[in-house]
mmCIF file of C-alpha atoms in Angstrom:
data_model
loop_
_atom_site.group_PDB
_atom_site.id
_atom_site.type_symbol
_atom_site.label_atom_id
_atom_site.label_comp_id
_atom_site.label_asym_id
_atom_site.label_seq_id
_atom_site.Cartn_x
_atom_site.Cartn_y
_atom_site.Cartn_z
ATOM 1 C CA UNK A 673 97.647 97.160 72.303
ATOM 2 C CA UNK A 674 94.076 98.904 72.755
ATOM 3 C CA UNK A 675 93.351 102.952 72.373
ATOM 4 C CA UNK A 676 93.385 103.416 76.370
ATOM 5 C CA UNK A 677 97.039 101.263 76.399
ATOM 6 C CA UNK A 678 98.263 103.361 73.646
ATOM 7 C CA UNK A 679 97.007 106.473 75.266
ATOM 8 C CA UNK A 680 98.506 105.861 78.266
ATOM 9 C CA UNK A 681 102.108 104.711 77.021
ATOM 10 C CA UNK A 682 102.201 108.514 75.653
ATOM 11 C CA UNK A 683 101.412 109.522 78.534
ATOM 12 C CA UNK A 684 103.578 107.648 80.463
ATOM 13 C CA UNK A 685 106.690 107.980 78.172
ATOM 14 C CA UNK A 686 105.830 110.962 75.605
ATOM 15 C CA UNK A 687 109.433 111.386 74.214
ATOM 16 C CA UNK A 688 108.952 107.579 72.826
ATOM 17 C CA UNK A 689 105.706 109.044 70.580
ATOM 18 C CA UNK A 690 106.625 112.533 69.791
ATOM 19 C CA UNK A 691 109.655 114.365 68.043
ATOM 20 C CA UNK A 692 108.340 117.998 70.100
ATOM 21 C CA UNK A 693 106.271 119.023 72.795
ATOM 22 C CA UNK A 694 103.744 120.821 70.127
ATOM 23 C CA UNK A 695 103.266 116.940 68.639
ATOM 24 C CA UNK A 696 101.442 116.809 71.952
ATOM 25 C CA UNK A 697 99.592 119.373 71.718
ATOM 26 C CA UNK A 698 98.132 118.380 68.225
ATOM 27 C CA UNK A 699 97.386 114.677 69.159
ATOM 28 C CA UNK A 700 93.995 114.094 68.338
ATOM 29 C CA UNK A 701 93.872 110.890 70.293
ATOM 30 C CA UNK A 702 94.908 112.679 73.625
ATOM 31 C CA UNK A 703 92.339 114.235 75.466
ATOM 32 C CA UNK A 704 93.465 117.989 77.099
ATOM 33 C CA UNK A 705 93.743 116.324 80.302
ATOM 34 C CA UNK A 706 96.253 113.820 79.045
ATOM 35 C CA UNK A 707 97.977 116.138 76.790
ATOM 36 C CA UNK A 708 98.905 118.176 79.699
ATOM 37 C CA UNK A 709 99.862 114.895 81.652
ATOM 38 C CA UNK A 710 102.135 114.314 79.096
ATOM 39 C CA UNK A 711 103.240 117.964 78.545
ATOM 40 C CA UNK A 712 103.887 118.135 82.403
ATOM 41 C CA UNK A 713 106.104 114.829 81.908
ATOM 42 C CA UNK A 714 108.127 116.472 79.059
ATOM 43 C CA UNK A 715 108.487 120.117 81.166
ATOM 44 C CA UNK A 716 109.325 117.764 84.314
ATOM 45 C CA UNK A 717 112.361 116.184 82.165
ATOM 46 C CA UNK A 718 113.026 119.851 80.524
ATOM 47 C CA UNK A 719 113.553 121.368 84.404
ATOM 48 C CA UNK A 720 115.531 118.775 85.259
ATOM 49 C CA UNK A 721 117.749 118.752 82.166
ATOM 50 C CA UNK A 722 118.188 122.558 82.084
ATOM 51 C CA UNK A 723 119.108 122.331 86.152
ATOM 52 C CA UNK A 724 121.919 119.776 85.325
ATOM 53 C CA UNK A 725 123.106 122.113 82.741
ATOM 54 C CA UNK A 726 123.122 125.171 85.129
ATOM 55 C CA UNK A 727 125.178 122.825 87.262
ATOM 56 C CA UNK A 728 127.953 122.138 84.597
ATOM 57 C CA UNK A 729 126.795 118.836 83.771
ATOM 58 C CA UNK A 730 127.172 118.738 80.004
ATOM 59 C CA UNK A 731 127.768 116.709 77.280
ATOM 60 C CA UNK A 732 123.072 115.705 76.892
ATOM 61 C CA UNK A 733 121.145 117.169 74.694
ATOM 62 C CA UNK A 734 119.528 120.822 75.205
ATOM 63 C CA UNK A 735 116.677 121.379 76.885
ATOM 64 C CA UNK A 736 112.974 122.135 74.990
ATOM 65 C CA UNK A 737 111.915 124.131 78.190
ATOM 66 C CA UNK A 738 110.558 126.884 76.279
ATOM 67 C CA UNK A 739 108.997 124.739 73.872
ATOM 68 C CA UNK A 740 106.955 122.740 76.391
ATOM 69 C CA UNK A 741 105.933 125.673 77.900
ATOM 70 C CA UNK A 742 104.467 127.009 74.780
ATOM 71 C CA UNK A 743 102.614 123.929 74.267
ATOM 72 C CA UNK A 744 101.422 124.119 77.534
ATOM 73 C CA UNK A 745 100.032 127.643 76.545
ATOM 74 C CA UNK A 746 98.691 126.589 73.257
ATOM 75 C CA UNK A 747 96.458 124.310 75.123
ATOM 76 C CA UNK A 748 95.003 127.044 76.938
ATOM 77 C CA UNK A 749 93.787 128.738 74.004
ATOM 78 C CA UNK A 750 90.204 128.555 73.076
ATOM 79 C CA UNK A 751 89.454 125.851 70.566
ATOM 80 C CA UNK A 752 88.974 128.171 67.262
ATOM 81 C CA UNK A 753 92.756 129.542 67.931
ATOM 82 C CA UNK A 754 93.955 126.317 68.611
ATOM 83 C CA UNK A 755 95.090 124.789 65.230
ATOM 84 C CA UNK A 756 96.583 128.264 64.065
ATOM 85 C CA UNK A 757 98.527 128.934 67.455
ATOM 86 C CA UNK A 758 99.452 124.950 67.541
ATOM 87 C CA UNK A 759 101.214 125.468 64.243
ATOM 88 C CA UNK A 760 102.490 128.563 64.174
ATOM 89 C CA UNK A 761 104.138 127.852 67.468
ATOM 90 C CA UNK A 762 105.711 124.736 65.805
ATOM 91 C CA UNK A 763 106.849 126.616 62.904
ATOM 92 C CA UNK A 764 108.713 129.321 65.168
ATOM 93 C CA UNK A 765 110.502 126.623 67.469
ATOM 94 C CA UNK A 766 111.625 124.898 64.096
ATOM 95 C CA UNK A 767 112.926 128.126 62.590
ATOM 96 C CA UNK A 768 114.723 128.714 65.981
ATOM 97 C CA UNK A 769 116.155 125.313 65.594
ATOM 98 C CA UNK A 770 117.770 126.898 62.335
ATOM 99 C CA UNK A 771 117.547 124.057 60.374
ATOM 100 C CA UNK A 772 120.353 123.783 57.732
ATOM 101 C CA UNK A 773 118.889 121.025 54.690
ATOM 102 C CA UNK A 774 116.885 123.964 53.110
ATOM 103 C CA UNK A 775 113.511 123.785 55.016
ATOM 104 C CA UNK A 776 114.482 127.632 56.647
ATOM 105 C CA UNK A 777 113.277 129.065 53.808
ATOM 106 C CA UNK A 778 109.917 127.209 53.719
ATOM 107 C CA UNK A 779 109.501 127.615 57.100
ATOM 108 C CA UNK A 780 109.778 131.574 56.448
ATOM 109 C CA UNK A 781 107.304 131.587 54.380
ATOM 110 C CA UNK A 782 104.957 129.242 55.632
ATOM 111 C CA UNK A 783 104.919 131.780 59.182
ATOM 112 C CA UNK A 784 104.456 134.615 57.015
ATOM 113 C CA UNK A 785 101.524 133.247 55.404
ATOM 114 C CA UNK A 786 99.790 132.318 58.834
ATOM 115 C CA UNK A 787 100.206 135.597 59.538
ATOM 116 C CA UNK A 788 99.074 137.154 56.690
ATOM 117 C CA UNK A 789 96.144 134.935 56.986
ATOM 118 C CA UNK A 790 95.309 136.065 60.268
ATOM 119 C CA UNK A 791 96.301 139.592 59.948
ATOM 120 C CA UNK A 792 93.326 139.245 57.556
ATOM 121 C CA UNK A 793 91.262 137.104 58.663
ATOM 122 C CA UNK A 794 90.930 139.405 62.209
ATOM 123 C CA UNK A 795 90.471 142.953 62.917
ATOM 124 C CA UNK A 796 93.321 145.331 63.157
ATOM 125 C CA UNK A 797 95.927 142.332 63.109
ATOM 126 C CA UNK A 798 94.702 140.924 66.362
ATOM 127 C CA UNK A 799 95.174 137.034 66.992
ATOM 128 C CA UNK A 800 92.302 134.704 66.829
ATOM 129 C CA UNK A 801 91.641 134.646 70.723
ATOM 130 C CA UNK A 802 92.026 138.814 70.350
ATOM 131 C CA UNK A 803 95.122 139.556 71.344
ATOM 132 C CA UNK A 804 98.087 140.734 69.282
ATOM 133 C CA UNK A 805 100.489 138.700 68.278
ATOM 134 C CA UNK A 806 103.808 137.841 70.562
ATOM 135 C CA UNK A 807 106.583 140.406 69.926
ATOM 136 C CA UNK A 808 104.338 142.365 67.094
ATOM 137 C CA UNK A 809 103.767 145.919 67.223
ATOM 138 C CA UNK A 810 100.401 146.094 67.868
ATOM 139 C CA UNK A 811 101.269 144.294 70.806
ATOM 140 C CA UNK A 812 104.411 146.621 71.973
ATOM 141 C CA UNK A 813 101.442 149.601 71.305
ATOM 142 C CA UNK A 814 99.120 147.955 73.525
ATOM 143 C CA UNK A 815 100.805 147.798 76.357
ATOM 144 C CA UNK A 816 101.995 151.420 75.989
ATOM 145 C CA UNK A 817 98.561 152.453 76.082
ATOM 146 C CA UNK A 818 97.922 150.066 79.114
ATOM 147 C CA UNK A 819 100.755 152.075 80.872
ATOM 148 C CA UNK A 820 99.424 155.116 79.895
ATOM 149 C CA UNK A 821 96.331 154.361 81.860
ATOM 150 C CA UNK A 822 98.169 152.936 84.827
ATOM 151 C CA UNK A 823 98.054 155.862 87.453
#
C-alpha cells in the first residue's frame, strides 16, 4: 500500500487508524485538508450517533461529539499553539473519560504541568495564540471587561 493509499484509507475510514479524534489532529502524515476530511467523517458519525441516542436508540457506544469538535478547533490554531493545544486537549478528554487503571493521576499532573509551562512561558497566563485559557479566570475576567465596554 503506497503513502497516498494509506492516506486516503484514513481518510476514508478514520475510526480503523485512530483510537480519538485528537489522533487526527496530530497525524503528521495527514495534511490539514485531509485531517479535517477525516475529522468531518468522525463528527458526521458523532451527529448521527448522538441523534440515535436522542431518539432512544441505545445499547452503541457514546458519542465523541465534543471531542471531534475540539479537534476540529485545534486545527484552527496557528501552528506554534498547535502541539500544546493538540495535547492538552487530549489530556482533558482522557481525564473526562475518568480512566480507572491509575493513569488519572498522571494525567493530573501532566495538564498541570502544560499549564504551568504556559502560564510561564506567556504573559499574564495567556495561551500561546493569546487568549486565556478555556474556563480559567483570566478568561471569566476578560469577558467581564468586554461587557463592561458593551454599551
Amino acid at each position: 500500500m503506497t503513502t497516498n493509499e494509506t492516506n486516503q484509507d484514513k481518510i476514508e475510514k478514520p475510526h480503523a487508524h485512530f483510537e480519538t479524534p485528537h489522533e487526527v489532529a496530530a497525524d503528521p502524515a495527514l495534511s490539514k485538508q485531509e485531517k479535517g476530511e477525516a475529522l468531518d467523517s468522525l463528527e458526521q458519525d458523532a451527529r448521527l450517533l448522538a441523534t440515535a441516542s436522542a431518539e432512544g436508540m441505545t445499547g452503541g457506544e457514546p458519542s465523541n461529539l465534543r471531542e471531534v469538535l475540539d479537534a476540529k478547533e485545534a486545527l484552527e490554531l496557528s501552528p506554534t499553539a498547535d502541539a500544546y493545544e493538540v495535547v492538552l486537549r487530549d489530556l482533558t478528554s482522557r481525564q473526562a473519560a475518568d480512566p480507572q487503571d491509575g493513569t488519572r493521576e498522571l494525567i493530573e499532573h501532566a495538564i498541570g504541568a502544560l499549564k504551568a509551562l504556559e502560564h510561564a512561558t506567556t504573559p499574564n497566563g495567556s495561551s500561546a495564540a493569546g487568549t486565556p485559557p478555556r474556563g480559567s479566570d483570566a478568561e471569566i475576567g476578560k469577558e467581564i471587561a468586554l461587557e463592561k465596554l458593551d454599551p
